[in-house]
Amino acid sequence: MKRFLTRAVLFGTAAGIAFAAPASNSPLSGVGVNGGSGLSLPMQIALSMTLMVLLPAAIMSITPFLRITIVLHFLRQALGTQTTPSNQVMIGLAMFLSMLIIQPVAMEIYHTAWEPMDQGKLTAEQAMDEGAKPLKAFLSRFAREKDVKLFVEIAKAPQPRNASDLGLTVLIPAYILSELRTGFQIGAMLFLPFLVIDLVVASVTVSIGMVQLPPVMLSAPFKILLFVLVDGWNLVIGSLMKSFT
């Protein structure tokens, strides 16, 4: 079961760039009806359906999508714009930004694991080992040592000598936990300047006796104006992208 999940994550990540790459370079373009990948047609269909089911979970969990969506959510809450931008816009922006960051890793997995296996140069087990290397390198860059240690203890696995000794069953939850912490940290920092505006507006409205008018209604235009004047979207997205380099 562990090997199946690991293989699905690896190949699902590589298959995720199929719609972003040209058709001739697509990871699925080499799989023909006559079993070009060495698998029977029913097995190819079963594998494709499995990858389609697991691909959304892989995109949301082991890519920068997690951190980006958390930060964008906190930003919208801090601005007080409720549903603007809409959820579809926020998810779409997070997805394309994630593709931009993860594409080099996915292409490396495709060229070192999927492509040789499709050509019969590597077995499935060898392809899984080769494909795990770039994914492990990416996850270990952002997984905190404290979180890795936690899941090593939970899994009762032997202490690793380096990052390459860690399995994906340890690295993936450690990465998710680290990204949640980082996303909440960035979101809290985004809240501070807008919170100051809310406090100032609330103090002014109370001091002049405007208790009937909610301070949030008055502070919202000031927050939006401040965000636009400092080119907030460029600053936030630029800082997010640079945090993954």
Coordinates of N, CA and C in Angstrom, one line a residue:
M1 N 0.8 -1.2 0.0 CA 0.0 0.0 0.0 C 0.9 1.3 0.0
K2 N 1.9 1.2 0.8 CA 2.8 2.4 0.9 C 3.5 2.6 -0.4
R3 N 3.9 1.6 -1.1 CA 4.6 1.7 -2.4 C 3.6 2.2 -3.5
F4 N 2.3 1.8 -3.4 CA 1.3 2.2 -4.3 C 1.1 3.7 -4.2
L5 N 0.9 4.2 -3.0 CA 0.7 5.6 -2.7 C 1.8 6.5 -3.2
T6 N 3.1 6.0 -2.9 CA 4.2 6.7 -3.3 C 4.3 6.8 -4.8
R7 N 4.1 5.7 -5.5 CA 4.1 5.7 -6.9 C 3.1 6.6 -7.5
A8 N 1.9 6.6 -6.9 CA 0.8 7.5 -7.4 C 1.1 8.9 -7.3
V9 N 1.7 9.3 -6.1 CA 2.1 10.7 -5.9 C 3.1 11.1 -6.9
L10 N 4.2 10.3 -7.1 CA 5.2 10.6 -8.1 C 4.7 10.8 -9.5
F11 N 4.0 9.8 -9.9 CA 3.5 9.9 -11.3 C 2.4 10.9 -11.5
G12 N 1.6 11.1 -10.4 CA 0.6 12.1 -10.5 C 1.2 13.5 -10.6
T13 N 2.3 13.8 -9.9 CA 3.0 15.0 -10.1 C 3.5 15.3 -11.5
A14 N 4.1 14.2 -12.1 CA 4.5 14.4 -13.4 C 3.4 14.5 -14.4
A15 N 2.3 13.8 -14.2 CA 1.2 13.9 -15.1 C 0.5 15.2 -15.0
G16 N 0.7 15.9 -13.8 CA 0.0 17.2 -13.6 C 0.5 18.3 -14.6
I17 N 1.7 18.1 -15.2 CA 2.1 19.1 -16.2 C 1.7 18.7 -17.6
A18 N 0.9 17.7 -17.8 CA 0.5 17.3 -19.1 C -0.3 18.4 -19.8
F19 N -1.2 19.0 -19.1 CA -2.0 20.1 -19.7 C -1.2 21.4 -19.9
A20 N -0.1 21.5 -19.2 CA 0.7 22.7 -19.4 C 1.8 22.6 -20.4
A21 N 2.2 21.4 -20.8 CA 3.2 21.1 -21.8 C 2.6 20.8 -23.1
P22 N 3.4 21.0 -24.2 CA 2.9 20.6 -25.5 C 2.5 19.2 -25.6
A23 N 1.7 18.8 -26.5 CA 1.2 17.5 -26.6 C 2.3 16.5 -26.9
S24 N 3.3 16.8 -27.6 CA 4.4 15.9 -27.9 C 5.2 15.6 -26.7
N25 N 5.2 16.5 -25.7 CA 6.0 16.3 -24.5 C 5.2 15.9 -23.4
S26 N 3.9 15.6 -23.6 CA 3.1 15.2 -22.5 C 3.5 13.9 -21.9
P27 N 3.4 13.7 -20.6 CA 3.8 12.4 -20.0 C 2.8 11.3 -20.4
L28 N 1.6 11.6 -20.8 CA 0.7 10.6 -21.2 C 0.7 10.3 -22.7
S29 N 1.5 11.1 -23.4 CA 1.4 10.9 -24.9 C 2.1 9.6 -25.3
G30 N 3.0 9.0 -24.5 CA 3.6 7.8 -24.9 C 2.8 6.6 -24.6
V31 N 1.7 6.7 -23.9 CA 0.9 5.6 -23.5 C -0.1 5.3 -24.6
G32 N 0.1 4.3 -25.4 CA -0.8 4.1 -26.5 C -1.9 3.0 -26.2
V33 N -2.8 2.8 -27.2 CA -3.8 1.8 -27.0 C -3.3 0.4 -27.0
N34 N -2.2 0.2 -27.7 CA -1.6 -1.1 -27.8 C -0.7 -1.4 -26.7
G35 N -0.7 -0.6 -25.7 CA 0.2 -0.9 -24.5 C 1.6 -0.5 -24.7
G36 N 1.9 0.7 -25.2 CA 3.2 1.1 -25.4 C 4.0 1.2 -24.2
S37 N 3.3 1.4 -23.0 CA 4.0 1.5 -21.8 C 4.3 0.1 -21.2
G38 N 3.9 -1.0 -21.9 CA 4.1 -2.3 -21.3 C 3.0 -2.8 -20.5
L39 N 1.9 -2.0 -20.3 CA 0.7 -2.4 -19.5 C -0.4 -2.6 -20.5
S40 N -1.3 -3.5 -20.0 CA -2.5 -3.8 -20.8 C -3.5 -2.6 -20.7
L41 N -4.4 -2.6 -21.6 CA -5.3 -1.5 -21.7 C -6.1 -1.3 -20.5
P42 N -6.7 -2.4 -19.9 CA -7.5 -2.2 -18.6 C -6.6 -1.7 -17.5
M43 N -5.3 -2.1 -17.4 CA -4.4 -1.6 -16.4 C -4.1 -0.1 -16.6
Q44 N -3.9 0.3 -17.9 CA -3.7 1.7 -18.2 C -4.9 2.5 -17.8
I45 N -6.1 2.0 -18.0 CA -7.3 2.8 -17.7 C -7.4 2.9 -16.1
A46 N -7.1 1.8 -15.4 CA -7.2 1.8 -14.0 C -6.2 2.8 -13.4
L47 N -4.9 2.7 -14.0 CA -3.9 3.6 -13.5 C -4.2 5.1 -13.7
S48 N -4.8 5.4 -14.9 CA -5.2 6.7 -15.3 C -6.3 7.2 -14.3
M49 N -7.3 6.4 -14.0 CA -8.3 6.8 -13.1 C -7.8 7.1 -11.7
T50 N -6.9 6.2 -11.3 CA -6.3 6.4 -10.0 C -5.5 7.7 -9.9
L51 N -4.8 8.0 -10.9 CA -4.0 9.3 -10.9 C -4.9 10.5 -11.0
M52 N -6.0 10.4 -11.7 CA -7.0 11.5 -11.8 C -7.6 11.8 -10.4
V53 N -7.8 10.7 -9.6 CA -8.4 10.9 -8.3 C -7.5 11.5 -7.3
L54 N -6.2 11.0 -7.4 CA -5.2 11.5 -6.4 C -4.5 12.8 -6.8
L55 N -4.6 13.2 -8.1 CA -3.9 14.4 -8.6 C -4.4 15.6 -7.8
P56 N -5.7 15.9 -7.6 CA -6.1 17.1 -6.9 C -5.5 17.1 -5.5
A57 N -5.5 16.0 -4.8 CA -4.9 16.0 -3.4 C -3.4 16.2 -3.5
A58 N -2.7 15.7 -4.5 CA -1.3 15.9 -4.6 C -1.0 17.4 -4.9
I59 N -1.8 18.0 -5.8 CA -1.6 19.4 -6.1 C -1.8 20.3 -4.9
M60 N -2.8 20.0 -4.1 CA -3.1 20.8 -2.9 C -2.2 20.6 -1.8
S61 N -1.5 19.4 -1.7 CA -0.8 19.1 -0.5 C 0.7 19.2 -0.7
I62 N 1.3 18.8 -1.8 CA 2.7 18.7 -1.9 C 3.3 19.7 -2.9
T63 N 2.5 20.8 -3.1 CA 3.0 21.9 -4.0 C 2.8 23.2 -3.2
P64 N 3.4 24.3 -3.7 CA 3.2 25.6 -3.1 C 1.7 26.1 -3.0
F65 N 0.8 25.3 -3.6 CA -0.6 25.7 -3.6 C -1.1 25.9 -2.2
L66 N -0.7 25.1 -1.3 CA -1.1 25.2 0.1 C -0.8 26.5 0.8
R67 N 0.4 26.9 0.7 CA 0.8 28.2 1.3 C 0.2 29.4 0.6
I68 N 0.1 29.3 -0.7 CA -0.4 30.4 -1.5 C -1.9 30.7 -1.2
T69 N -2.7 29.6 -1.1 CA -4.1 29.7 -0.8 C -4.4 30.3 0.6
I70 N -3.6 29.8 1.6 CA -3.7 30.3 2.9 C -3.4 31.8 3.0
V71 N -2.3 32.3 2.3 CA -2.0 33.7 2.4 C -3.0 34.5 1.7
L72 N -3.5 34.1 0.5 CA -4.5 34.8 -0.2 C -5.8 34.9 0.6
H73 N -6.2 33.9 1.3 CA -7.4 33.9 2.1 C -7.2 34.9 3.2
F74 N -6.1 34.9 3.9 CA -5.9 35.9 5.0 C -5.9 37.3 4.4
L75 N -5.3 37.5 3.2 CA -5.3 38.8 2.6 C -6.7 39.3 2.4
R76 N -7.5 38.5 1.8 CA -8.9 38.9 1.5 C -9.6 39.2 2.8
Q77 N -9.4 38.4 3.9 CA -10.0 38.7 5.2 C -9.5 40.0 5.7
A78 N -8.2 40.3 5.6 CA -7.7 41.5 6.1 C -8.2 42.8 5.4
L79 N -8.4 42.6 4.1 CA -9.0 43.7 3.3 C -10.4 44.0 3.6
G80 N -11.1 42.9 4.1 CA -12.5 43.0 4.4 C -13.4 43.1 3.2
T81 N -13.0 42.5 2.1 CA -13.8 42.6 0.8 C -14.7 41.4 0.7
Q82 N -14.8 40.6 1.7 CA -15.7 39.4 1.7 C -15.4 38.5 0.6
T83 N -16.1 38.5 -0.5 CA -16.0 37.6 -1.6 C -15.3 38.1 -2.8
T84 N -14.6 39.2 -2.7 CA -13.8 39.8 -3.8 C -12.4 39.9 -3.5
P85 N -11.5 39.2 -4.3 CA -11.8 38.4 -5.5 C -12.5 37.1 -5.1
S86 N -13.2 36.6 -6.0 CA -14.0 35.4 -5.8 C -13.1 34.2 -5.5
N87 N -13.7 33.1 -5.0 CA -12.9 31.9 -4.7 C -12.3 31.3 -6.0
Q88 N -13.1 31.4 -7.1 CA -12.5 30.8 -8.3 C -11.3 31.6 -8.8
V89 N -11.3 32.9 -8.6 CA -10.1 33.7 -9.0 C -9.0 33.4 -8.1
M90 N -9.2 33.3 -6.8 CA -8.1 33.0 -5.9 C -7.5 31.6 -6.1
I91 N -8.4 30.6 -6.3 CA -7.9 29.2 -6.6 C -7.1 29.2 -7.9
G92 N -7.7 29.9 -8.9 CA -7.0 29.9 -10.2 C -5.6 30.5 -10.1
L93 N -5.5 31.7 -9.4 CA -4.2 32.3 -9.3 C -3.3 31.4 -8.5
A94 N -3.7 30.8 -7.4 CA -2.9 29.9 -6.7 C -2.4 28.7 -7.5
M95 N -3.3 28.2 -8.3 CA -2.9 27.0 -9.1 C -1.8 27.4 -10.2
F96 N -2.0 28.5 -10.9 CA -1.0 28.9 -11.9 C 0.3 29.3 -11.3
L97 N 0.3 29.9 -10.1 CA 1.5 30.2 -9.4 C 2.2 29.0 -9.0
S98 N 1.5 28.0 -8.5 CA 2.0 26.7 -8.1 C 2.7 26.0 -9.3
M99 N 2.0 26.0 -10.4 CA 2.5 25.4 -11.6 C 3.9 26.0 -12.0
L100 N 3.9 27.3 -11.9 CA 5.2 28.0 -12.2 C 6.3 27.6 -11.4
I101 N 6.1 27.3 -10.1 CA 7.1 27.0 -9.1 C 7.5 25.5 -9.2
I102 N 6.5 24.6 -9.4 CA 6.7 23.2 -9.3 C 7.1 22.6 -10.7
Q103 N 6.9 23.4 -11.8 CA 7.2 22.8 -13.1 C 8.6 22.2 -13.3
P104 N 9.7 22.9 -12.8 CA 11.0 22.3 -12.9 C 11.1 20.9 -12.2
V105 N 10.5 20.8 -11.1 CA 10.5 19.5 -10.3 C 9.7 18.5 -11.1
A106 N 8.5 18.8 -11.6 CA 7.7 17.9 -12.3 C 8.4 17.4 -13.6
M107 N 9.0 18.4 -14.3 CA 9.7 18.0 -15.5 C 10.9 17.1 -15.3
E108 N 11.6 17.3 -14.2 CA 12.7 16.4 -13.8 C 12.2 15.0 -13.5
I109 N 11.1 14.9 -12.8 CA 10.5 13.6 -12.5 C 10.1 12.9 -13.8
Y110 N 9.5 13.7 -14.7 CA 9.1 13.1 -16.0 C 10.3 12.6 -16.8
H111 N 11.3 13.4 -16.9 CA 12.5 13.0 -17.7 C 13.3 11.9 -17.1
T112 N 13.4 11.8 -15.7 CA 14.2 10.8 -15.1 C 13.5 9.6 -14.7
A113 N 12.2 9.6 -14.6 CA 11.4 8.5 -14.2 C 10.4 8.0 -15.2
W114 N 9.5 8.9 -15.5 CA 8.3 8.4 -16.4 C 8.8 8.1 -17.8
E115 N 9.6 9.0 -18.4 CA 10.0 8.8 -19.8 C 10.9 7.5 -19.9
P116 N 11.9 7.2 -19.1 CA 12.6 6.0 -19.2 C 11.8 4.8 -19.0
M117 N 10.8 4.8 -18.0 CA 9.9 3.7 -17.8 C 9.0 3.4 -19.0
D118 N 8.5 4.5 -19.6 CA 7.7 4.4 -20.8 C 8.4 3.8 -21.9
Q119 N 9.8 4.1 -22.0 CA 10.6 3.5 -23.1 C 11.1 2.1 -22.8
G120 N 10.8 1.6 -21.6 CA 11.3 0.3 -21.2 C 12.7 0.3 -20.7
K121 N 13.3 1.4 -20.4 CA 14.6 1.4 -19.9 C 14.7 1.2 -18.4
L122 N 13.6 1.5 -17.7 CA 13.5 1.3 -16.2 C 12.3 0.5 -15.9
T123 N 12.4 -0.3 -14.8 CA 11.2 -0.9 -14.3 C 10.4 0.1 -13.5
A124 N 9.2 -0.3 -13.1 CA 8.4 0.6 -12.3 C 9.0 0.9 -10.9
E125 N 9.7 -0.1 -10.3 CA 10.3 0.2 -9.0 C 11.5 1.1 -9.2
Q126 N 12.3 0.9 -10.3 CA 13.4 1.8 -10.5 C 13.0 3.3 -10.8
A127 N 11.9 3.4 -11.6 CA 11.4 4.7 -11.9 C 10.8 5.4 -10.7
M128 N 10.2 4.6 -9.8 CA 9.7 5.2 -8.5 C 10.9 5.7 -7.7
D129 N 12.0 5.0 -7.6 CA 13.2 5.5 -6.9 C 13.8 6.7 -7.5
E130 N 13.9 6.7 -8.8 CA 14.5 7.9 -9.5 C 13.6 9.1 -9.4
G131 N 12.3 8.9 -9.5 CA 11.3 10.0 -9.4 C 11.2 10.6 -8.0
A132 N 11.5 9.8 -7.0 CA 11.4 10.3 -5.7 C 12.5 11.3 -5.3
K133 N 13.7 11.2 -6.0 CA 14.8 12.0 -5.7 C 14.5 13.5 -5.8
P134 N 14.0 14.0 -7.0 CA 13.7 15.5 -7.1 C 12.6 15.9 -6.2
L135 N 11.6 15.0 -6.0 CA 10.5 15.4 -5.1 C 11.0 15.5 -3.7
K136 N 11.8 14.6 -3.2 CA 12.4 14.6 -1.9 C 13.2 15.9 -1.7
A137 N 14.0 16.2 -2.7 CA 14.8 17.5 -2.6 C 13.9 18.7 -2.4
F138 N 12.8 18.8 -3.2 CA 11.9 19.9 -3.1 C 11.3 20.0 -1.7
L139 N 10.7 18.8 -1.3 CA 10.0 18.8 0.0 C 10.9 19.1 1.2
S140 N 12.1 18.6 1.1 CA 13.1 18.7 2.3 C 13.6 20.2 2.4
R141 N 13.5 21.0 1.3 CA 13.9 22.4 1.4 C 13.0 23.2 2.3
F142 N 11.7 22.8 2.3 CA 10.7 23.6 3.1 C 10.1 22.9 4.3
A143 N 10.5 21.7 4.5 CA 10.0 20.9 5.7 C 10.9 21.3 6.9
R144 N 10.4 21.7 8.0 CA 11.2 22.0 9.1 C 11.7 20.8 9.8
E145 N 12.9 20.9 10.3 CA 13.5 19.8 11.0 C 12.7 19.3 12.1
K146 N 12.0 20.2 12.9 CA 11.2 19.8 14.0 C 10.0 19.0 13.5
D147 N 9.4 19.3 12.4 CA 8.3 18.6 11.9 C 8.7 17.2 11.3
V148 N 9.9 17.2 10.7 CA 10.4 15.9 10.2 C 10.7 15.0 11.4
K149 N 11.2 15.5 12.4 CA 11.5 14.7 13.6 C 10.3 14.1 14.2
L150 N 9.2 14.9 14.2 CA 7.9 14.5 14.8 C 7.4 13.3 14.0
F151 N 7.4 13.3 12.7 CA 6.8 12.2 11.9 C 7.7 11.0 11.9
V152 N 9.0 11.2 12.0 CA 9.9 10.1 12.1 C 9.6 9.3 13.4
E153 N 9.4 10.1 14.5 CA 9.0 9.4 15.7 C 7.7 8.7 15.7
I154 N 6.7 9.4 15.0 CA 5.4 8.8 14.9 C 5.4 7.5 14.1
A155 N 6.2 7.5 13.0 CA 6.3 6.4 12.1 C 7.3 5.3 12.7
K156 N 8.0 5.7 13.8 CA 8.9 4.7 14.4 C 10.0 4.3 13.4
A157 N 10.4 5.2 12.5 CA 11.4 4.9 11.5 C 12.8 5.2 12.1
P158 N 13.8 4.5 11.5 CA 15.2 4.8 12.0 C 15.6 6.2 11.7
Q159 N 16.4 6.8 12.5 CA 16.9 8.2 12.4 C 17.7 8.3 11.0
P160 N 17.3 9.2 10.2 CA 17.9 9.4 8.9 C 19.3 10.1 9.1
R161 N 20.2 9.7 8.2 CA 21.5 10.4 8.2 C 21.5 11.7 7.4
N162 N 20.6 11.8 6.3 CA 20.5 13.0 5.5 C 19.1 12.9 4.9
A163 N 18.7 14.0 4.2 CA 17.4 14.1 3.6 C 17.0 13.0 2.7
S164 N 18.0 12.5 2.0 CA 17.7 11.4 1.0 C 17.3 10.1 1.7
D165 N 17.6 9.9 3.0 CA 17.2 8.7 3.7 C 15.7 8.8 4.1
L166 N 15.1 10.0 4.0 CA 13.7 10.1 4.5 C 12.8 9.6 3.4
G167 N 11.7 8.9 3.8 CA 10.7 8.5 2.9 C 9.6 9.5 2.7
L168 N 8.9 9.4 1.6 CA 7.9 10.3 1.3 C 6.7 10.3 2.3
T169 N 6.6 9.1 3.0 CA 5.5 9.0 4.0 C 5.8 9.9 5.2
V170 N 7.1 10.3 5.4 CA 7.5 11.2 6.5 C 7.6 12.6 5.9
L171 N 8.2 12.8 4.8 CA 8.4 14.1 4.2 C 7.1 14.9 3.9
I172 N 6.2 14.2 3.3 CA 5.0 14.8 2.8 C 4.2 15.4 4.0
P173 N 3.9 14.7 5.1 CA 3.1 15.3 6.2 C 4.0 16.4 6.9
A174 N 5.3 16.2 6.9 CA 6.2 17.2 7.5 C 6.1 18.5 6.7
Y175 N 6.1 18.4 5.4 CA 6.0 19.5 4.5 C 4.7 20.2 4.7
I176 N 3.6 19.5 4.7 CA 2.3 20.1 4.9 C 2.2 20.9 6.2
L177 N 2.7 20.3 7.3 CA 2.7 21.0 8.6 C 3.5 22.2 8.5
S178 N 4.7 22.2 7.9 CA 5.6 23.4 7.8 C 4.9 24.5 7.0
E179 N 4.3 24.1 5.9 CA 3.6 25.0 5.0 C 2.4 25.7 5.7
L180 N 1.7 24.9 6.5 CA 0.6 25.5 7.3 C 1.1 26.6 8.2
R181 N 2.2 26.3 8.9 CA 2.8 27.2 9.9 C 3.3 28.5 9.1
T182 N 4.0 28.3 8.0 CA 4.5 29.4 7.3 C 3.4 30.3 6.7
G183 N 2.3 29.7 6.2 CA 1.2 30.4 5.7 C 0.5 31.2 6.7
F184 N 0.3 30.7 7.9 CA -0.3 31.4 9.0 C 0.6 32.5 9.5
Q185 N 1.9 32.3 9.5 CA 2.8 33.4 9.9 C 2.7 34.6 8.9
I186 N 2.7 34.3 7.6 CA 2.6 35.4 6.6 C 1.3 36.1 6.7
G187 N 0.2 35.3 6.9 CA -1.1 35.8 7.0 C -1.3 36.8 8.2
A188 N -0.7 36.4 9.3 CA -0.7 37.3 10.5 C 0.0 38.6 10.3
M189 N 1.1 38.5 9.6 CA 1.9 39.8 9.2 C 1.1 40.7 8.3
L190 N 0.3 40.1 7.4 CA -0.5 40.9 6.5 C -1.6 41.6 7.2
F191 N -2.1 41.0 8.3 CA -3.2 41.5 9.1 C -2.8 42.8 9.8
L192 N -1.6 42.9 10.2 CA -1.2 44.0 11.1 C -1.4 45.4 10.6
P193 N -1.0 45.8 9.4 CA -1.3 47.1 8.9 C -2.7 47.5 8.7
F194 N -3.5 46.5 8.3 CA -5.0 46.7 8.2 C -5.7 46.8 9.5
L195 N -5.1 46.1 10.5 CA -5.6 46.2 11.9 C -5.4 47.5 12.5
V196 N -4.3 48.1 12.2 CA -4.0 49.5 12.6 C -5.1 50.5 12.1
I197 N -5.4 50.3 10.8 CA -6.4 51.2 10.2 C -7.7 51.0 10.8
D198 N -8.1 49.8 11.1 CA -9.4 49.5 11.8 C -9.4 50.2 13.2
L199 N -8.3 50.1 13.9 CA -8.3 50.7 15.2 C -8.4 52.2 15.2
V200 N -7.7 52.8 14.2 CA -7.7 54.3 14.1 C -9.1 54.7 13.7
V201 N -9.7 54.1 12.7 CA -11.1 54.5 12.3 C -12.1 54.3 13.4
A202 N -12.0 53.1 14.1 CA -12.9 52.9 15.3 C -12.7 53.9 16.3
S203 N -11.5 54.3 16.6 CA -11.3 55.4 17.7 C -11.9 56.7 17.3
V204 N -11.7 57.1 16.0 CA -12.3 58.3 15.5 C -13.8 58.3 15.5
T205 N -14.4 57.3 15.1 CA -15.9 57.2 15.0 C -16.5 57.2 16.4
V206 N -15.8 56.6 17.4 CA -16.3 56.6 18.8 C -16.1 57.9 19.4
S207 N -15.0 58.6 19.1 CA -14.7 59.9 19.7 C -15.7 61.0 19.2
I208 N -16.2 60.9 18.0 CA -17.1 61.9 17.5 C -18.6 61.5 17.6
G209 N -18.8 60.3 18.3 CA -20.1 59.9 18.6 C -20.9 59.1 17.5
M210 N -20.1 58.7 16.5 CA -20.8 57.9 15.4 C -20.8 56.4 15.7
V211 N -21.7 56.2 16.7 CA -21.8 54.8 17.2 C -22.7 53.9 16.4
Q212 N -23.6 54.6 15.6 CA -24.5 53.9 14.8 C -23.9 53.3 13.5
L213 N -22.8 53.9 13.1 CA -22.2 53.4 11.8 C -21.0 52.5 12.1
P214 N -21.1 51.2 11.6 CA -20.0 50.2 11.8 C -18.7 50.8 11.3
P215 N -17.6 50.7 12.2 CA -16.3 51.2 11.7 C -15.8 50.4 10.5
V216 N -16.2 49.2 10.4 CA -15.7 48.4 9.3 C -16.1 49.0 7.9
M217 N -17.3 49.5 7.9 CA -17.7 50.2 6.6 C -16.9 51.4 6.2
L218 N -16.4 52.1 7.3 CA -15.6 53.3 7.0 C -14.1 52.9 6.7
S219 N -13.6 51.9 7.4 CA -12.2 51.5 7.2 C -12.0 50.8 5.9
A220 N -13.0 50.1 5.4 CA -12.8 49.3 4.1 C -12.2 50.1 3.0
P221 N -12.8 51.3 2.7 CA -12.2 52.1 1.5 C -10.8 52.5 1.8
F222 N -10.5 52.8 3.1 CA -9.1 53.3 3.4 C -8.1 52.1 3.2
K223 N -8.5 50.9 3.6 CA -7.7 49.7 3.4 C -7.4 49.4 2.0
I224 N -8.5 49.5 1.2 CA -8.4 49.2 -0.2 C -7.5 50.2 -0.9
L225 N -7.7 51.5 -0.5 CA -6.9 52.6 -1.1 C -5.4 52.4 -0.8
L226 N -5.1 52.1 0.5 CA -3.7 51.9 0.9 C -3.1 50.7 0.1
F227 N -3.9 49.6 0.0 CA -3.4 48.4 -0.7 C -3.1 48.7 -2.2
V228 N -3.9 49.5 -2.8 CA -3.7 49.9 -4.2 C -2.5 50.8 -4.4
L229 N -2.4 51.8 -3.5 CA -1.3 52.8 -3.6 C 0.0 52.2 -3.4
V230 N 0.2 51.1 -2.6 CA 1.5 50.5 -2.4 C 1.7 49.3 -3.4
D231 N 0.8 49.2 -4.3 CA 0.8 48.1 -5.3 C 0.9 46.7 -4.6
G232 N -0.1 46.5 -3.7 CA -0.2 45.4 -2.8 C -0.1 44.0 -3.5
W233 N -0.8 43.9 -4.6 CA -0.8 42.6 -5.2 C 0.6 42.2 -5.7
N234 N 1.3 43.2 -6.3 CA 2.6 42.9 -6.8 C 3.6 42.5 -5.6
L235 N 3.4 43.2 -4.5 CA 4.3 43.0 -3.3 C 4.0 41.6 -2.7
V236 N 2.7 41.3 -2.6 CA 2.3 40.0 -1.9 C 2.7 38.8 -2.8
I237 N 2.4 38.9 -4.0 CA 2.7 37.8 -4.9 C 4.2 37.6 -5.2
G238 N 4.9 38.8 -5.3 CA 6.3 38.8 -5.5 C 7.0 38.2 -4.3
S239 N 6.6 38.5 -3.1 CA 7.2 38.0 -1.8 C 6.9 36.5 -1.7
L240 N 5.7 36.1 -2.1 CA 5.3 34.7 -2.0 C 6.2 33.8 -3.0
M241 N 6.4 34.3 -4.2 CA 7.2 33.6 -5.2 C 8.6 33.5 -4.7
K242 N 9.1 34.6 -4.2 CA 10.5 34.6 -3.8 C 10.8 33.8 -2.6
S243 N 9.7 33.5 -1.8 CA 9.9 32.6 -0.6 C 10.2 31.2 -1.0
F244 N 9.9 30.8 -2.2 CA 10.1 29.5 -2.7 C 11.4 29.3 -3.5
T245 N 12.2 30.4 -3.6 CA 13.4 30.3 -4.4 C 14.6 30.0 -3.5

